[in-house]
Amino acid sequence: MNQSTLLRASTAAFLSAWSAYAFALDPLSYARYDQVKTTALHLDLKADFAKKSLDGYAELTLDWLDKKATTLDLDTRELTISKIEAQDAKGAWRRADYSLGKFDEEKGQPLHVKLPGQQKKVRIHYRTAPTATALQWLQPVQTMSGKYPFMFSQSQAINARSWVPIQDTPAVRFTYSARIEAPQGLRVVMSADNDMQATGKGGWKFNMPQPIPSYLLAIGIGELEAATLGGRTGVYAEPQRIKAAQYELADTEKMVEAAEKLYGPYRWGRYDMLVLPPSFPIGGMENPRLTFLTPTMIAGDRSLVDLIAHELAHSWSGNLVTNASWKHWWLNEGFTTYVTTRILEEIYGKEVALMNLQLEQEEALEMLKDLPQPKQALVSRQPDTSAEHYPDTSLAYPKGAWFLHTLEQRAGRAAFDTFLRGWFDGHAFQSVTNDQFLDYLRKNLLAKNPKIMSEAELDEWIHGPGIPASAQRAVSQRLARLNASIDGWIKGTVSTGQLKARDWNAVEWMKFLNDIDNKADAKKLEELDRAYDLANTKNNEVAFRFYRASVHAGYRAVRPQLEAFLMSVGRQKFVVPLYAALREKPDDRAWAEGIYRKARERYHPETQSSVDKAMGKQ
């Protein structure tokens, strides 16, 4: 079936699903998408690096569902609106009345557009603020060449509203097009059909024919080069990083093929990636057609490519089938984490996949120690009134995947693969709720074999705290052999020289450093560093864990490397726990505050907020 036929079929299926499941409106959005929905978006914007602003207009194509409604409610944050126009029946644009509601720290401001009728198109002329939460404007000194500035977006979860006036909820999907003006010498890329041969003459032009939710709107502007990886895969990166990125991501085409073998055709055309400067706050963002990646995954030996597998997996779970609100986050991330393991197994074999899965599950159990029980559910029973009632977003990844692995183990892989592919095919280009998934699960898997999981156990997985006692833990024989070395090294019966760690892969190092954290003293960390030069490792996952263990052990000789790490890396997964660890002892705290004063301006706004909390400044 071709893409246009797929889209028509998916639209019909979505309308049917919408009527069957009248789920509550997203509490994190002001949009009344039960009355009117955005079906298409066009952006015409100019990037001004001096003012740190995007300036232009957004044109929304609307589908009115409530025949009596004439007000369009949109989400905004710190946008300066100059005028709003609506297109009349003859195609002329006429001024429309509007007002901005009260500002809310969590949700921003509602924009109420009062229309004379149910106009099909509305244009909002606006500019963004320098403090837009989705955008980071980097100075040339923060880039590799030091010659040009750089800007990138991170719209998830509700930050798209800080650079586009939109119905900022995953419950609404739309196609989009754009024309972006940028300074000479800079390339613009978006989560759309990027043309590697484009020059930007007359503006950089984009089109996204598949409907996406607002959090997948993405833009990057900088000194970028492009490199081809396969027939439909490629990478963009700063010139000094393009060769390293091309080497690291060489297996991407194989990953796409492996995922298609498991879960059906890749429905987004091309799969390209953008490697961003180090201040990118997360590991990766699954923006359709152009995954955004942290450079911290470039280790030089392809040892961290599970991150690529994860972002690619979102092309089915998350991008194709999307959580209808962030309360149902596990439908995006739990599914994707499960699919990631399956892709890794297809490409690198069962042992590699099993090692990653065991580490994932062990880290999930560690997370539980610091999480209040209400945050440990996959879906909260609390009413949808605020993000405060949502479960922990980090735990959703491994716990959701663990739940799906449990279903696979009991149903059998063949039956579960058929079930999961049916879920993706049947809900393609739709936004769904947990109740919809459970209904599908009961009808298409549990009804055929009720012994797979009882209703009581199902409820425990979805709404209960922790990991159910019935859950089977992944056990890698290679990691099991490592346990003896870890225990012996901590007790002193195994010397550092006897570890034979030069043969370890990245997962073994990560497990070792996780397990010795808060158990080894400064002397032992120093021995480890002298033997294996861990303070200077190029693998950032290993480096982070070594620095964290060193801080806890009081091994301060690592401070020069740790300072360089905190000054150059803005990935929240790394910097937030490191600052939190440094805050535990007065001497470390004073040192860390000095580093943070210098580093803060280099971090993305989301990272700044998270570190402020970790340092007790909020």
XYZ file of C-alpha atoms in Angstrom:
618
model
C 0.000 0.000 0.000
C 1.460 3.427 -0.906
C 1.850 6.272 1.602
C -1.174 8.314 0.427
C -3.420 5.250 0.725
C -1.964 4.536 4.165
C -2.641 8.108 5.278
C -6.262 8.014 4.072
C -6.851 4.703 5.826
C -5.185 5.964 9.006
C -7.289 9.149 9.001
C -10.495 7.119 8.721
C -9.326 4.819 11.507
C -8.465 7.802 13.705
C -11.925 9.367 13.290
C -13.488 6.044 14.215
C -11.233 5.722 17.260
C -11.954 9.316 18.300
C -15.695 8.634 18.464
C -15.171 5.332 20.267
C -12.880 6.810 22.930
C -13.941 10.221 24.213
C -10.864 10.721 26.392
C -10.488 13.761 28.622
C -8.816 16.881 27.280
C -5.088 17.200 27.937
C -4.682 19.147 31.223
C -1.351 20.588 30.041
C -2.955 22.327 27.055
C -5.413 25.205 26.769
C -6.619 23.870 23.411
C -10.248 22.845 22.984
C -9.535 20.240 20.367
C -12.974 18.755 20.958
C -14.270 21.895 19.218
C -11.668 22.594 16.545
C -8.464 20.824 15.472
C -5.420 21.929 13.543
C -4.955 19.726 10.474
C -2.059 21.588 8.825
C 0.548 24.179 9.801
C 2.682 26.472 7.661
C 5.580 28.421 9.185
C 7.252 31.433 7.599
C 9.994 32.577 9.968
C 13.263 34.487 9.991
C 16.007 33.589 12.440
C 17.670 36.595 14.091
C 20.717 35.471 16.055
C 21.437 38.971 17.357
C 18.001 39.155 18.976
C 17.822 35.411 19.657
C 14.410 35.325 18.058
C 12.298 33.752 15.327
C 10.017 36.302 13.669
C 7.213 35.709 11.156
C 3.903 33.949 11.093
C 2.215 30.593 11.628
C -0.727 29.666 9.429
C -3.122 27.074 10.837
C -5.620 25.093 8.765
C -8.584 24.191 10.925
C -11.245 21.486 11.102
C -14.244 22.637 13.134
C -15.833 19.753 15.035
C -18.334 21.774 17.094
C -20.667 23.574 14.680
C -21.384 26.279 17.267
C -17.775 27.130 18.195
C -16.111 30.296 16.845
C -13.152 30.662 19.264
C -9.769 29.107 18.617
C -7.782 28.454 21.808
C -4.039 27.982 21.365
C -1.050 27.408 23.631
C 1.724 30.012 23.838
C 4.673 30.843 26.065
C 6.396 34.240 25.939
C 5.329 34.910 22.344
C 4.841 38.526 21.242
C 1.777 38.634 18.990
C 1.620 41.546 16.502
C -1.590 40.638 14.689
C -3.876 37.768 13.815
C -5.725 37.330 10.545
C -8.403 34.933 9.345
C -9.067 34.029 5.729
C -12.602 34.688 4.521
C -14.589 32.683 1.970
C -13.112 34.733 -0.906
C -9.532 34.095 0.209
C -8.910 37.569 1.646
C -7.109 37.934 4.982
C -8.903 40.059 7.579
C -7.914 41.068 11.118
C -9.263 38.889 13.927
C -9.737 39.820 17.576
C -7.665 37.999 20.145
C -6.645 38.057 23.793
C -3.989 36.422 25.937
C -4.977 34.807 29.210
C -3.168 34.714 32.531
C 0.375 33.340 32.489
C 0.896 29.989 34.199
C 4.408 28.781 35.124
C 3.649 25.249 33.946
C 1.415 25.849 30.931
C 2.313 29.304 29.624
C -0.510 31.517 28.291
C -3.700 30.706 26.412
C -4.269 32.630 23.198
C -7.985 33.125 22.475
C -8.735 33.991 18.845
C -12.303 35.257 18.403
C -13.535 34.619 14.863
C -16.654 35.878 13.041
C -17.362 32.354 11.869
C -15.665 29.022 11.362
C -12.831 30.199 9.158
C -10.644 27.446 7.713
C -7.340 29.303 8.027
C -5.832 31.617 10.636
C -2.467 33.425 10.565
C -0.710 34.483 13.755
C 2.109 37.022 13.278
C 4.543 36.798 16.169
C 8.104 36.623 17.425
C 9.679 34.385 20.014
C 11.442 35.520 23.184
C 15.198 35.075 23.716
C 14.206 32.947 26.705
C 11.986 30.560 24.719
C 12.119 27.277 26.618
C 12.354 25.190 23.444
C 15.208 27.086 21.827
C 18.868 27.407 22.638
C 20.901 30.062 20.839
C 24.617 29.231 20.984
C 27.436 31.690 20.533
C 30.198 30.746 18.042
C 32.518 29.920 20.957
C 30.095 27.137 21.929
C 30.503 25.388 18.564
C 33.353 23.270 17.237
C 34.725 25.710 14.671
C 34.040 28.852 16.678
C 33.054 30.635 13.467
C 29.252 30.635 13.435
C 26.392 30.614 15.957
C 24.012 27.658 16.293
C 20.364 27.266 17.297
C 18.311 24.162 17.981
C 14.921 23.277 19.425
C 13.663 20.746 21.932
C 9.853 20.873 21.868
C 9.017 17.852 24.016
C 7.009 17.795 26.168
C 5.141 21.138 26.083
C 7.741 23.564 24.784
C 6.595 23.811 21.154
C 4.305 26.615 22.378
C 7.371 28.750 23.112
C 8.247 28.976 19.392
C 4.929 28.276 17.621
C 1.388 29.299 18.674
C -0.210 25.887 18.393
C -2.510 23.319 19.964
C 0.409 21.971 21.956
C -0.854 18.521 22.862
C 0.011 15.067 21.496
C -3.728 14.494 21.026
C -3.661 16.721 17.908
C -1.762 15.699 14.767
C -1.155 17.832 11.681
C 0.966 18.003 8.540
C 3.254 20.969 8.117
C 5.345 23.021 5.713
C 7.830 25.804 6.348
C 10.029 28.488 4.843
C 12.863 29.598 7.102
C 15.320 32.451 6.505
C 18.734 32.184 8.153
C 22.047 34.066 7.942
C 24.387 33.198 5.097
C 26.718 30.320 5.853
C 24.190 28.485 8.005
C 22.069 25.504 7.018
C 18.520 25.014 8.309
C 17.173 21.510 8.969
C 13.769 20.469 10.307
C 11.790 17.369 11.258
C 10.623 17.138 7.659
C 11.947 16.236 4.197
C 15.435 17.733 4.264
C 17.160 18.085 0.903
C 20.895 17.468 1.283
C 21.495 19.435 -1.941
C 19.490 22.518 -0.888
C 21.263 25.892 -0.843
C 18.740 27.993 1.078
C 18.305 30.463 -1.766
C 14.910 32.143 -1.265
C 14.672 30.552 2.169
C 15.009 26.975 3.338
C 11.826 25.093 2.403
C 10.356 22.032 4.088
C 7.348 19.743 3.877
C 6.115 17.078 6.298
C 3.336 15.077 4.597
C 2.639 12.735 7.527
C 0.602 14.124 10.444
C 2.638 14.666 13.621
C 1.929 16.046 17.111
C 3.394 19.419 18.089
C 6.166 18.016 20.289
C 7.787 16.571 17.156
C 8.190 19.994 15.555
C 11.935 20.578 15.395
C 14.437 22.981 13.878
C 18.212 23.287 13.827
C 20.310 26.086 12.314
C 24.076 26.040 12.159
C 27.279 25.308 10.295
C 26.372 21.837 9.085
C 27.594 19.291 6.586
C 25.679 16.268 5.326
C 26.868 12.695 4.766
C 25.061 9.699 3.304
C 24.893 6.461 5.301
C 22.601 4.311 3.154
C 19.873 4.485 0.539
C 17.499 6.354 2.845
C 19.694 7.280 5.802
C 22.112 10.127 6.388
C 23.600 12.416 9.016
C 24.108 16.151 9.499
C 26.801 17.454 11.832
C 29.302 20.255 12.307
C 32.135 19.933 9.752
C 34.691 18.886 12.364
C 32.384 16.118 13.593
C 30.874 14.783 10.366
C 33.424 12.003 9.743
C 33.224 10.704 13.317
C 29.429 10.789 13.137
C 29.412 8.980 9.798
C 31.609 6.212 11.255
C 29.628 5.887 14.479
C 26.247 5.714 12.709
C 27.289 3.339 9.921
C 24.845 0.599 11.009
C 21.750 2.811 10.827
C 20.465 1.408 7.523
C 20.753 -2.120 8.945
C 18.736 -0.997 11.971
C 15.937 0.357 9.790
C 15.806 -2.939 7.904
C 15.768 -4.923 11.153
C 12.924 -2.846 12.576
C 10.911 -3.221 9.363
C 11.363 -6.989 9.499
C 9.845 -6.977 12.985
C 7.166 -4.294 12.874
C 6.324 -3.414 9.304
C 7.339 -0.732 6.801
C 9.131 2.447 7.793
C 6.486 5.037 6.881
C 8.428 8.297 7.060
C 10.432 8.304 3.838
C 14.029 9.013 4.935
C 15.660 8.486 8.302
C 18.312 11.149 8.844
C 20.028 12.318 12.018
C 21.404 15.614 13.283
C 24.335 15.503 15.723
C 24.029 18.628 17.841
C 26.517 20.560 19.976
C 27.137 19.097 23.464
C 24.591 21.377 25.187
C 21.706 19.326 23.739
C 19.897 18.402 26.979
C 18.934 14.790 26.249
C 20.418 11.755 24.553
C 18.234 11.881 21.502
C 14.926 13.231 20.273
C 12.944 11.177 17.828
C 11.873 14.029 15.558
C 10.423 12.337 12.441
C 12.752 12.148 9.437
C 15.493 13.874 11.470
C 16.417 12.408 14.850
C 18.329 14.889 17.025
C 21.343 13.338 18.780
C 23.776 14.244 21.538
C 27.448 14.057 20.512
C 28.052 12.214 23.796
C 27.001 9.006 22.033
C 30.069 9.212 19.768
C 32.538 6.914 21.527
C 34.661 6.020 18.505
C 33.830 2.308 18.733
C 30.031 2.231 18.134
C 29.538 1.019 21.709
C 26.649 3.396 22.406
C 24.553 2.848 19.294
C 21.675 1.505 21.390
C 20.702 5.179 21.527
C 20.254 5.160 17.731
C 18.201 1.981 17.946
C 15.997 3.655 20.560
C 15.335 6.799 18.539
C 14.706 4.762 15.393
C 12.255 2.536 17.314
C 10.184 5.654 17.975
C 9.347 5.659 14.255
C 6.832 2.985 15.233
C 6.192 3.567 18.935
C 5.689 7.246 19.691
C 5.815 8.866 16.282
C 3.496 6.456 14.453
C 1.363 5.579 17.489
C 1.488 8.417 20.017
C 0.397 8.851 23.638
C -2.695 11.094 23.666
C -1.448 12.970 26.723
C 1.717 12.858 28.815
C -0.085 10.894 31.496
C 0.176 7.966 29.065
C 3.909 8.516 28.443
C 4.741 4.834 28.856
C 2.942 4.083 25.577
C 5.715 6.052 23.878
C 8.783 5.215 25.923
C 8.053 1.796 27.400
C 7.165 0.422 23.967
C 10.209 2.071 22.396
C 12.569 0.665 25.021
C 11.183 -2.810 24.355
C 11.555 -2.407 20.582
C 15.123 -1.127 21.068
C 16.173 -4.417 22.640
C 14.626 -6.336 19.770
C 16.488 -4.239 17.178
C 19.791 -4.711 19.046
C 19.227 -8.461 19.083
C 18.590 -8.515 15.333
C 21.791 -6.587 14.583
C 24.251 -7.569 17.325
C 22.934 -10.879 18.676
C 21.188 -12.175 21.782
C 24.049 -11.737 24.256
C 24.523 -8.030 23.517
C 20.766 -7.438 23.756
C 20.566 -9.433 26.985
C 23.422 -7.487 28.579
C 21.722 -4.206 27.762
C 18.404 -5.519 29.075
C 19.904 -6.701 32.375
C 21.599 -3.344 32.943
C 18.349 -1.553 32.070
C 16.406 -3.616 34.625
C 19.030 -3.193 37.338
C 18.988 0.569 36.887
C 15.174 0.510 37.066
C 15.329 -1.184 40.471
C 17.804 1.456 41.630
C 15.410 4.225 40.541
C 12.675 2.800 42.773
C 14.715 3.486 45.899
C 14.325 7.250 45.482
C 10.806 7.418 44.022
C 7.632 7.849 46.085
C 5.224 4.998 45.423
C 2.583 7.076 43.576
C 5.251 7.978 41.002
C 6.135 4.326 40.368
C 3.004 3.408 38.398
C 2.944 3.314 34.610
C -0.339 5.217 34.676
C -1.642 7.139 37.672
C -5.153 6.665 38.993
C -5.185 10.369 39.901
C -7.380 12.647 37.764
C -5.747 14.539 34.888
C -5.333 17.936 36.493
C -1.573 18.531 36.496
C 1.755 16.945 35.643
C 2.226 16.572 39.413
C -0.100 13.575 39.202
C 1.823 11.923 36.400
C 4.111 8.939 37.080
C 7.889 9.329 36.869
C 8.900 9.730 33.250
C 12.282 8.014 33.627
C 10.882 4.822 35.171
C 8.367 4.485 32.336
C 11.164 3.428 29.971
C 12.406 0.273 31.735
C 9.213 -0.632 33.612
C 7.071 -0.356 30.493
C 9.569 -2.450 28.546
C 9.725 -5.014 31.376
C 5.936 -5.367 31.218
C 6.069 -5.988 27.456
C 8.955 -8.460 27.807
C 6.805 -10.320 30.350
C 3.924 -10.548 27.884
C 6.333 -11.751 25.182
C 7.846 -14.447 27.427
C 4.425 -15.841 28.313
C 2.681 -15.523 24.957
C 5.662 -16.651 22.925
C 7.650 -14.410 20.623
C 5.784 -15.274 17.421
C 2.367 -14.543 18.909
C 3.557 -11.370 20.617
C 5.243 -10.042 17.482
C 2.006 -10.506 15.532
C 0.116 -8.757 18.325
C 2.516 -5.809 18.492
C 2.691 -5.306 14.739
C -1.111 -5.324 14.688
C -1.120 -2.572 17.325
C 1.180 -0.397 15.231
C -0.660 -1.057 11.967
C -4.124 -0.607 13.446
C -3.315 2.665 15.204
C -0.879 4.238 12.722
C -0.825 8.055 12.770
C -3.154 8.094 15.790
C -2.904 9.384 19.342
C -3.982 6.762 21.875
C -4.644 6.225 25.565
C -3.703 3.498 28.002
C -7.326 2.320 28.057
C -7.220 1.835 24.296
C -4.105 -0.295 24.606
C -5.552 -2.406 27.412
C -8.722 -2.951 25.399
C -6.613 -4.048 22.416
C -4.476 -6.282 24.669
C -7.500 -8.034 26.150
C -9.187 -8.623 22.791
C -6.154 -9.612 20.742
C -3.879 -11.481 23.158
C -5.369 -12.233 26.555
C -8.737 -13.418 25.216
C -6.915 -16.101 23.216
C -4.873 -17.213 26.228
C -6.110 -15.843 29.586
C -3.254 -17.608 31.396
C -0.758 -15.099 29.988
C -1.734 -12.545 32.623
C -4.569 -12.178 35.124
C -6.492 -8.939 35.532
C -4.999 -8.551 39.001
C -1.433 -8.810 37.698
C -2.239 -6.530 34.765
C -3.505 -3.920 37.198
C -0.355 -4.334 39.310
C 1.864 -3.647 36.291
C -0.083 -0.609 35.106
C -1.233 1.068 38.303
C 0.866 -0.483 41.053
C 4.188 0.669 42.510
C 7.490 -1.011 41.841
C 8.066 -4.085 39.693
C 5.703 -7.018 40.346
C 7.285 -9.972 42.144
C 6.204 -12.187 39.244
C 8.525 -10.324 36.837
C 11.341 -12.430 35.398
C 14.725 -10.709 35.514
C 17.056 -10.801 32.547
C 20.302 -12.653 33.288
C 23.318 -12.379 31.031
C 25.911 -15.083 31.682
C 28.652 -12.637 30.750
C 27.454 -10.125 33.349
C 26.867 -12.915 35.866
C 30.573 -13.785 35.647
C 31.360 -10.145 36.289
C 29.543 -10.206 39.643
C 32.271 -12.301 41.258
C 34.917 -9.799 40.183
C 32.872 -6.912 41.535
C 32.318 -8.548 44.920
C 35.940 -9.602 45.214
C 37.292 -6.201 44.205
C 35.126 -4.388 46.761
C 36.175 -6.830 49.508
C 39.835 -6.706 48.500
C 40.175 -10.372 47.528
C 40.501 -9.419 43.852
C 43.121 -6.820 43.031
C 42.659 -4.133 40.414
C 45.223 -5.889 38.228
C 43.262 -9.146 38.427
C 40.059 -7.654 37.011
C 41.169 -8.280 33.395
C 38.990 -5.319 32.505
C 40.774 -4.512 29.252
C 38.505 -7.077 27.609
C 35.313 -5.516 28.977
C 32.825 -3.809 26.733
C 30.951 -0.596 27.597
C 28.030 -2.399 29.251
C 30.377 -4.351 31.533
C 32.105 -1.129 32.567
C 28.756 0.557 33.202
C 27.569 -2.319 35.382
C 30.868 -2.446 37.279
C 30.794 1.286 38.016
C 27.116 1.190 38.974
C 27.761 -1.634 41.423
C 30.826 -0.115 43.111
C 29.279 3.336 43.466
C 29.134 4.342 47.158
C 31.005 1.131 48.059
C 34.594 1.882 47.005
C 36.857 4.437 48.678
C 39.129 7.038 47.077
C 42.171 4.738 47.146
C 40.401 2.057 45.133
C 39.077 4.608 42.619
C 42.613 5.922 42.203
C 43.903 2.381 41.536
C 41.173 1.891 38.952
C 41.994 5.188 37.279
C 45.718 4.485 37.112
C 45.130 1.054 35.624
C 42.511 1.975 33.023
C 42.684 5.786 32.659
C 38.933 6.053 33.228
C 39.058 9.785 33.936
C 40.016 10.283 30.280
C 37.749 7.710 28.639
C 36.022 8.802 25.431
C 32.910 6.823 26.338
C 30.664 9.356 28.077
C 28.392 6.732 29.658
C 31.433 5.176 31.334
C 32.959 8.557 32.176
C 29.763 9.753 33.867
C 29.579 6.677 36.073
C 33.257 6.905 36.976
C 32.971 10.594 37.893
C 29.881 9.916 40.007
C 31.593 7.076 41.882
C 34.689 9.268 42.322
C 32.662 12.105 43.857
C 30.986 9.702 46.269
C 34.351 8.144 47.174
C 36.095 11.489 47.651
C 38.581 10.848 44.827
C 39.253 14.490 43.972
C 42.193 13.992 41.635
C 39.517 13.551 38.958
C 38.374 17.173 39.303
C 40.181 18.577 36.214
C 38.499 16.019 33.948
C 35.191 16.381 35.762
C 35.318 20.161 35.343
C 36.021 19.788 31.621
C 33.083 17.370 31.377
C 30.657 19.710 33.178
C 31.844 22.673 31.117
C 31.383 20.925 27.790
C 28.479 18.482 28.223
C 24.891 19.604 28.797
C 23.091 16.274 28.734
C 20.775 16.210 31.753
C 21.214 12.481 32.316
C 24.860 13.190 33.147
C 25.134 16.664 34.619
C 22.130 16.640 36.964
C 23.222 13.538 38.964
C 26.810 14.809 39.050
C 25.810 18.180 40.493
C 23.491 16.405 42.949
C 26.372 14.178 44.095
C 28.697 17.167 44.435
C 26.169 18.921 46.651
C 26.398 16.227 49.347
C 29.702 17.428 50.904
C 30.496 21.085 51.759
C 33.880 21.162 50.000
C 32.496 19.517 46.874
C 29.473 21.827 46.954
C 31.571 24.979 46.999
C 33.693 23.685 44.115
C 30.600 22.669 42.120
C 28.933 26.056 42.599
C 32.003 27.711 41.120
C 31.878 25.405 38.100
C 28.150 25.919 37.652
C 28.498 29.709 37.633
C 30.766 29.345 34.605
C 28.907 26.497 32.923
C 25.278 27.542 33.375
C 25.091 29.816 30.337
C 26.302 26.935 28.179
C 23.377 24.710 29.172
C 19.970 24.463 27.541
C 17.137 26.189 29.511
C 15.724 22.782 30.493
C 19.103 21.701 31.839
C 19.523 24.986 33.721
C 16.182 24.441 35.441
C 17.027 20.854 36.381
C 20.485 21.714 37.731
C 19.071 24.690 39.649
C 16.821 22.222 41.473
C 19.654 19.750 42.039
C 21.781 22.549 43.509
C 18.952 23.699 45.760
C 18.492 27.023 43.965
C 14.771 26.520 43.301
